[in-house]
Short mmCIF file of C-alpha atoms in Angstrom, two decimals:
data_model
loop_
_atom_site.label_atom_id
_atom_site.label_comp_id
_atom_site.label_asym_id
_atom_site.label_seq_id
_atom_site.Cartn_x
_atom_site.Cartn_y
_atom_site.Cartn_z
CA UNK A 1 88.76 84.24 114.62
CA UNK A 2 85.45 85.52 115.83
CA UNK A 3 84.50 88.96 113.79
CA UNK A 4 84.66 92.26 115.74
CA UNK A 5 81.27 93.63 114.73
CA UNK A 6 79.66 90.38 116.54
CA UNK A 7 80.27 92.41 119.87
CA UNK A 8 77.93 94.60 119.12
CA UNK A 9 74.17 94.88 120.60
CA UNK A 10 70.37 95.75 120.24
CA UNK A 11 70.27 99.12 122.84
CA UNK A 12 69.08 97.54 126.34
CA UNK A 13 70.40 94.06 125.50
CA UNK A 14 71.87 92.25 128.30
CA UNK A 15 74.82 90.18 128.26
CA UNK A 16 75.47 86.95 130.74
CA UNK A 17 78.40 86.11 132.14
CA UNK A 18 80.88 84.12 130.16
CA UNK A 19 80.32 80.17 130.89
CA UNK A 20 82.83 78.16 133.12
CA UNK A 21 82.43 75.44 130.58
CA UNK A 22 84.90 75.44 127.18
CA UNK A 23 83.51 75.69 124.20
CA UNK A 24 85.10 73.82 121.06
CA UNK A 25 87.97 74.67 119.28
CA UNK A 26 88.90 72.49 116.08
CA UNK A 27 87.37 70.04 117.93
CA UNK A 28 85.03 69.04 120.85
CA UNK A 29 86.95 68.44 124.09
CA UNK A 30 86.13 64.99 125.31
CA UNK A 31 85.79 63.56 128.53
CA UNK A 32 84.79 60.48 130.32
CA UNK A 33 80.70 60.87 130.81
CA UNK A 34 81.34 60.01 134.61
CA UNK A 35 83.65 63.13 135.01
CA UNK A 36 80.47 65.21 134.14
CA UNK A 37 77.33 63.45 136.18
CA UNK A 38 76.18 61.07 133.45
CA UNK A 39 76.14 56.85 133.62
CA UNK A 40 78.49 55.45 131.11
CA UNK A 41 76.31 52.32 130.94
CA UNK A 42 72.95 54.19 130.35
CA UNK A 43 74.38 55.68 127.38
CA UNK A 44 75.84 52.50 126.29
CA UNK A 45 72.13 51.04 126.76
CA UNK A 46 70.79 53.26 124.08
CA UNK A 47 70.52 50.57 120.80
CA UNK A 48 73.07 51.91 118.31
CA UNK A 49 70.46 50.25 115.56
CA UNK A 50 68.02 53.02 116.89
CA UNK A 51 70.17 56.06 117.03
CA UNK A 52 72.69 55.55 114.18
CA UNK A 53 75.02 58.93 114.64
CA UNK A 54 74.97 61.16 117.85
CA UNK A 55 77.34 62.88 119.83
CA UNK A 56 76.30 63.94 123.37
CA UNK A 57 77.60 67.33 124.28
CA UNK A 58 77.58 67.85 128.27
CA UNK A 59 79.12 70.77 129.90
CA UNK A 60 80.91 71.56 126.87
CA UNK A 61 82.69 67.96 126.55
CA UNK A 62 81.92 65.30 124.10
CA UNK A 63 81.18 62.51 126.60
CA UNK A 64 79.73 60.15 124.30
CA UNK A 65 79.08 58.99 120.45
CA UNK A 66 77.55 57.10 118.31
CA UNK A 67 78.27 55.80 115.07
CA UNK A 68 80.29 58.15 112.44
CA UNK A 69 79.61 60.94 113.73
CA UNK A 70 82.26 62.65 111.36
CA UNK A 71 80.27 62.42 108.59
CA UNK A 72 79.34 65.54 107.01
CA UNK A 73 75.86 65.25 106.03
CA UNK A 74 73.78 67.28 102.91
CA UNK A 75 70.67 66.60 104.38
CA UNK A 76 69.80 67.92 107.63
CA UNK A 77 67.01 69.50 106.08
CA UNK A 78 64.37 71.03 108.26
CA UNK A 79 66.94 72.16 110.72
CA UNK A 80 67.65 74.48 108.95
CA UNK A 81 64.41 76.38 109.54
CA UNK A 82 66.35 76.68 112.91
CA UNK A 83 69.57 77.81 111.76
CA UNK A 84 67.72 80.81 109.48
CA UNK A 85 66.12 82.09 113.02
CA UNK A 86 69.59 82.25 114.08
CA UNK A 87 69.99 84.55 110.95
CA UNK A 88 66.96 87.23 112.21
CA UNK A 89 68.59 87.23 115.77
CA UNK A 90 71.69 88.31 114.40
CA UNK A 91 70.28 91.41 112.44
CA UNK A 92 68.49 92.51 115.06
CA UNK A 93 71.14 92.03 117.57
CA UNK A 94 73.42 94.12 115.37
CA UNK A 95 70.95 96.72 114.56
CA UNK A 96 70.38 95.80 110.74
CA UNK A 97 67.32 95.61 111.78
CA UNK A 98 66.23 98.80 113.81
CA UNK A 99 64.49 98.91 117.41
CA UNK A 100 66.35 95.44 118.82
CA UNK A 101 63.72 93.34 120.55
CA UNK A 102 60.45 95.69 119.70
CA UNK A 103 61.20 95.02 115.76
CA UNK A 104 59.51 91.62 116.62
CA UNK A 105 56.29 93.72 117.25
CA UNK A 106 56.38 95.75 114.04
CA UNK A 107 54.87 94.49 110.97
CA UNK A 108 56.67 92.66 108.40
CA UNK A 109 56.47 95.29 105.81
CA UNK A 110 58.19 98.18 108.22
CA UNK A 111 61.66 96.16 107.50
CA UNK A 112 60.89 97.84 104.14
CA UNK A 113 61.79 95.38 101.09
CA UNK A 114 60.21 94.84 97.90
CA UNK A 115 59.08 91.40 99.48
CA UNK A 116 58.22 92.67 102.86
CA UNK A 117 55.76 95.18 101.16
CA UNK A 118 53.88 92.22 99.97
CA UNK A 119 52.98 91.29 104.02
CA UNK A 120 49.66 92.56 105.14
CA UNK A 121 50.26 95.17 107.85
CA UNK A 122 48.58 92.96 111.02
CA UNK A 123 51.81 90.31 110.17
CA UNK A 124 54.40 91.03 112.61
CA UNK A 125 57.53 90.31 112.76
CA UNK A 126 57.20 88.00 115.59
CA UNK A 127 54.31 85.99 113.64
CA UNK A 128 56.83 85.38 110.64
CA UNK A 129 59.45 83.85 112.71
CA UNK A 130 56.81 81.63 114.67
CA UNK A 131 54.78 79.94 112.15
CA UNK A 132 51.52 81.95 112.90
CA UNK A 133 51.32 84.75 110.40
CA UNK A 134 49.17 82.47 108.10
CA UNK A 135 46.49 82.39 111.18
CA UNK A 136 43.12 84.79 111.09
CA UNK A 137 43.97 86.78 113.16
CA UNK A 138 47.42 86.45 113.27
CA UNK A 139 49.29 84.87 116.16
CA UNK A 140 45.93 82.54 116.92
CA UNK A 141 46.82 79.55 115.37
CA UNK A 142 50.30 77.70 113.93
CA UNK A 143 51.03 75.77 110.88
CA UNK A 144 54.10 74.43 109.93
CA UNK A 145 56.05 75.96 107.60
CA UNK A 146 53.46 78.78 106.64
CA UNK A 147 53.60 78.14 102.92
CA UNK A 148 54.91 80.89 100.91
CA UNK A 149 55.88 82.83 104.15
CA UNK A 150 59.33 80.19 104.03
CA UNK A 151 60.81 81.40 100.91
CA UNK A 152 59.61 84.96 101.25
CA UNK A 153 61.79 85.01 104.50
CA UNK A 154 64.98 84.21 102.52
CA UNK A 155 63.97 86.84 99.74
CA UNK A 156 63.24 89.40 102.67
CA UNK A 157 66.95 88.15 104.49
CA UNK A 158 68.85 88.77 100.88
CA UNK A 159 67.09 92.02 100.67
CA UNK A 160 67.90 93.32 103.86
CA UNK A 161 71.82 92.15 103.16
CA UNK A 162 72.28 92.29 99.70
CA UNK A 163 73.63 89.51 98.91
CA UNK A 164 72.47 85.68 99.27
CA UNK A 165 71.52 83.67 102.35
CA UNK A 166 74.03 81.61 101.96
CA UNK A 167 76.68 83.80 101.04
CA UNK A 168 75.98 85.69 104.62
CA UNK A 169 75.28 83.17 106.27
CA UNK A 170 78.72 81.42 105.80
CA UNK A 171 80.30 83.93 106.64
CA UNK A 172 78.31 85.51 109.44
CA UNK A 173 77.59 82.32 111.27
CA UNK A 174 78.66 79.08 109.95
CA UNK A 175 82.15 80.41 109.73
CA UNK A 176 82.16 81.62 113.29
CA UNK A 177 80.83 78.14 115.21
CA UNK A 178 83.60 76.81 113.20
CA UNK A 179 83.99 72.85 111.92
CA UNK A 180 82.64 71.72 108.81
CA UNK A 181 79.48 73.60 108.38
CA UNK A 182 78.30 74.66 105.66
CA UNK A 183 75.14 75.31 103.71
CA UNK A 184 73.54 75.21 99.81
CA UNK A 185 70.45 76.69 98.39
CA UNK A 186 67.82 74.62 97.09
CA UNK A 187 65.20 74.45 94.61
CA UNK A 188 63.57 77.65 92.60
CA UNK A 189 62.31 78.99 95.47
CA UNK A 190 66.04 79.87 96.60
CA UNK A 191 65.56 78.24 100.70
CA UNK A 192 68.71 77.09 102.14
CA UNK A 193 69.86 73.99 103.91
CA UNK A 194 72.95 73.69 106.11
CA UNK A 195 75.34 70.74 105.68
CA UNK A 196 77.62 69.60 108.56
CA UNK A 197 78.23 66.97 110.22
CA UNK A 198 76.96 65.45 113.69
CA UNK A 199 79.77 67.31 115.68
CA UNK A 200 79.43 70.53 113.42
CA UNK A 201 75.49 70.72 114.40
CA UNK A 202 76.13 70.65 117.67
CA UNK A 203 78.00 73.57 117.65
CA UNK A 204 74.60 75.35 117.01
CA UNK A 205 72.61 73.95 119.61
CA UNK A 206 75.91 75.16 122.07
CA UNK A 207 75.46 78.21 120.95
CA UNK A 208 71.69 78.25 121.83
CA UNK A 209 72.70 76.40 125.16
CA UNK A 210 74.84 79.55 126.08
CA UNK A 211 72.47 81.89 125.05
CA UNK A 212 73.79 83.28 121.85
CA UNK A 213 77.45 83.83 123.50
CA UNK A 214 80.17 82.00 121.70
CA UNK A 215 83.44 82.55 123.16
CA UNK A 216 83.87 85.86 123.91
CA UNK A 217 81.14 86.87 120.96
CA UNK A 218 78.06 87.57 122.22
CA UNK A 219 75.72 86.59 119.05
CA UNK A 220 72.27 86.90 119.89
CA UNK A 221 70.33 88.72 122.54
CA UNK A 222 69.75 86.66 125.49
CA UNK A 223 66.17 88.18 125.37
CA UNK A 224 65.87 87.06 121.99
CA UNK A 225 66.92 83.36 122.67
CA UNK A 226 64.07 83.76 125.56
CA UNK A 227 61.55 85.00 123.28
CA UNK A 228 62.58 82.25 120.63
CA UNK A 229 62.60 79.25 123.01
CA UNK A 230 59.23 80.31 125.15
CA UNK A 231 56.71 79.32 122.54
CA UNK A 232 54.17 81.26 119.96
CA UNK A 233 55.14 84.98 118.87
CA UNK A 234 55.02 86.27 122.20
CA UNK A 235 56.94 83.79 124.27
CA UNK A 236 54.68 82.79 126.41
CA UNK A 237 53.45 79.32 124.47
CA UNK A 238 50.56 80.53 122.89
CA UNK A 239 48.55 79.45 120.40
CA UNK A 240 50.66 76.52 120.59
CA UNK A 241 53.36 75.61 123.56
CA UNK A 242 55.11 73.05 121.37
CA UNK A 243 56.61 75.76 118.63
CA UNK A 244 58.67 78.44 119.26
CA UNK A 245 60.52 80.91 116.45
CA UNK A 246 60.91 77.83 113.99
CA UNK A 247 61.99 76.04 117.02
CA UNK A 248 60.28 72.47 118.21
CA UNK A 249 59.90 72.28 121.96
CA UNK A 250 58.92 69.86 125.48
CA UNK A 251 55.80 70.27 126.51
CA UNK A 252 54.44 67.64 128.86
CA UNK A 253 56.89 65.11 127.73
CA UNK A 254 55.24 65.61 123.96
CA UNK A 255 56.58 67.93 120.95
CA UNK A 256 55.22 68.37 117.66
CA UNK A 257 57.85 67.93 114.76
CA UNK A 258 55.69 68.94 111.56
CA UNK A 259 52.11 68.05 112.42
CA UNK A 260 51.24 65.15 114.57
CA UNK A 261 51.59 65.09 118.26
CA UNK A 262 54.75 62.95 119.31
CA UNK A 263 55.36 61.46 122.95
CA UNK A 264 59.04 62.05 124.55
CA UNK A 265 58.82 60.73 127.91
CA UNK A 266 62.26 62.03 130.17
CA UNK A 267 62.83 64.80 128.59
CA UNK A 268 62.32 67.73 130.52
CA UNK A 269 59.53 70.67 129.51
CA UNK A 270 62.84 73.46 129.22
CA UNK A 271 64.13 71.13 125.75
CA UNK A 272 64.07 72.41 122.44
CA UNK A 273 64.84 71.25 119.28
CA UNK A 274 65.62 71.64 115.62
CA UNK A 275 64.39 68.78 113.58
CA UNK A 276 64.07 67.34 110.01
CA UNK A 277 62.44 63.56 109.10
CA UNK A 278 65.72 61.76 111.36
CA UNK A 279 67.67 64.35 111.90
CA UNK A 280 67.81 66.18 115.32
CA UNK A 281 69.58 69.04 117.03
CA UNK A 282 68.23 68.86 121.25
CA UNK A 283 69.02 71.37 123.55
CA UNK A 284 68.41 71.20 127.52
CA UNK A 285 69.49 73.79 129.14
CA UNK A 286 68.15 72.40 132.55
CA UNK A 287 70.60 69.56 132.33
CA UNK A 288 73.59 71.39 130.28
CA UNK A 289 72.96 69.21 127.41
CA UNK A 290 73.13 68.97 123.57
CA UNK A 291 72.82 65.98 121.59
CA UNK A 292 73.41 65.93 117.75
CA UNK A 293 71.78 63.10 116.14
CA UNK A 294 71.41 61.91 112.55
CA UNK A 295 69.34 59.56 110.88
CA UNK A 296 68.30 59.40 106.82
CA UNK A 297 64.63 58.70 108.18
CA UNK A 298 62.93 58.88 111.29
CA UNK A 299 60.70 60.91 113.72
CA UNK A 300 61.29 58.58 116.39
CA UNK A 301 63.02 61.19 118.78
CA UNK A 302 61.08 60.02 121.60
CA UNK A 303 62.57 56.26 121.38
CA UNK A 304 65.57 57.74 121.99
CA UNK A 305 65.91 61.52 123.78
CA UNK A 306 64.88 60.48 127.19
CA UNK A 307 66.72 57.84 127.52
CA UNK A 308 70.25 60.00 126.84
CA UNK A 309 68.48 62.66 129.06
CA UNK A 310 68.22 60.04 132.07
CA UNK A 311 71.60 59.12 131.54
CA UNK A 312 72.29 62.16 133.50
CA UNK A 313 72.70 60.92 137.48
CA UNK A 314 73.74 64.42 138.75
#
């Protein structure tokens, strides 16, 4: 049952219209891959030695897997970075966050916590959510992960709510995409990781596919999944046109999972991705496409992406 308070908005937010594609129940529904534009044996092609687990998501129907893809994983790791930016777009969507899209250009300490106090006041908002508020000046330069700026954004999250990341975050978004997700906090530093399986994760990247709308919830700004899928703080792919709000993305058939340049030939420059060291979550919206893919090891997403991305024939 999807909350009522998720139909709220950020004043000025626009809302698109409802998809003609279904979005999953208990379960993904399934369909041949021909009965949605993509070749059967190009899929079959792809080694399942390489991939391991992956479900391919195409207009809303399962049209192809690989391996278990049941399997509900503890370890998706990194994608999680993802997830928690999913966590900011719903406070400010809701309001919890005052000013809707122009609290991304307020400073860090205006959300006024104990921890957000501790930001300098030429950290924005928008530089904490895209990996650049560690640059001089900030916004000029991007570095993965941002050291201490990770955990401080869970500390700043649990402020803001009052109670833990995970504890919200079950039941504010996890809950609502449905399946088996789930997630656990790690370590001293309190970060949090989301557990699911193959299916279950690609119930996030739908929801980033359709633009923060799931079923008749809309989530997240549109203008917010914009701003967090165009690259840099501001959108617009600067300092660096391969990271977006803790998002990986396309650019020129490369990407740049943690911090070496990787090639992805065939996939197209709209993709974006949440990633850990095998696992993957890839949306492309150009081709109405999410792939789920899990692998213990591996940054090797450009063996295998465009070749389930030329699979589509129309």
């Amino acid at each position: 049952m999807i909350p009522q308070l998720l139909f709220g908005g950020s004043p000025g937010s626009s809302v698109p219209p409802p998809s003609p594609w279904p979005y999953p129940g208990a379960t993904w529904p399934r369909a041949d891959p021909s009965e949605h534009g993509m070749s059967a044996s190009a899929l079959r092609a792809v080694p399942l030695s390489l991939i391991v687990a992956a479900t391919v998501i195409r207009h809303g129907h399962e049209v192809w897997t690989y391996g278990d893809v049941d399997v509900v994983e503890t370890s998706w790791a990194s994608c999680s970075r993802s997830v928690l930016t999913t966590a900011w777009g719903i406070l400010i969507f809701r309001g919890a966050i005052p000013g809707g899209m122009d609290a991304l250009e307020d400073p860090v300490l205006a959300l006024g916590t104990a921890t957000a106090h501790l930001f300098s006041p030429n950290i924005k908002l928008k530089h904490l959510l895209s990996y650049t508020s560690q640059a001089n000046p900030p916004g000029s330069s991007w570095s993965y992960s941002c050291r201490e700026h990770w955990p401080a954004q869970h500390r700043i999250l649990e402020e803001l709510t009052g109670e833990t990341v995970q504890r919200w975050m079950q039941r504010e978004l996890l809950d609502v995409l449905g399946g088996h997700l789930g997630c656990r906090r790690v370590g001293a530093d309190g970060t949090n990781r989301v557990i699911g399986s193959c299916r279950d994760m690609a119930r996030w990247g739908y929801l980033w596919l359709r633009r923060g709308r799931w079923h008749d919830a809309q989530i997240l700004d549109p203008a917010f999944v914009a701003r967090a899928t165009g690259g840099g703080p501001d959108g617009d792919g600067r300092p660096e046109p391969r990271e977006a709000f803790q998002l990986h993305k396309i650019y020129r058939e490369t990407c740049l999972p943690g911090d070496g340049t990787l090639h992805i030939p065939g996939v197209p420059d709209d993709a974006f991705f949440a990633a850990a060291n095998g696992a993957f979550i890839l949306v492309v919206p150009s081709l109405d496409l999410v792939c789920a893919r899990y692998r213990s090891t591996g940054l090797d997403i450009g063996q295998w992406a465009g070749k389930i991305c030329r699979a589509v024939i129309e």
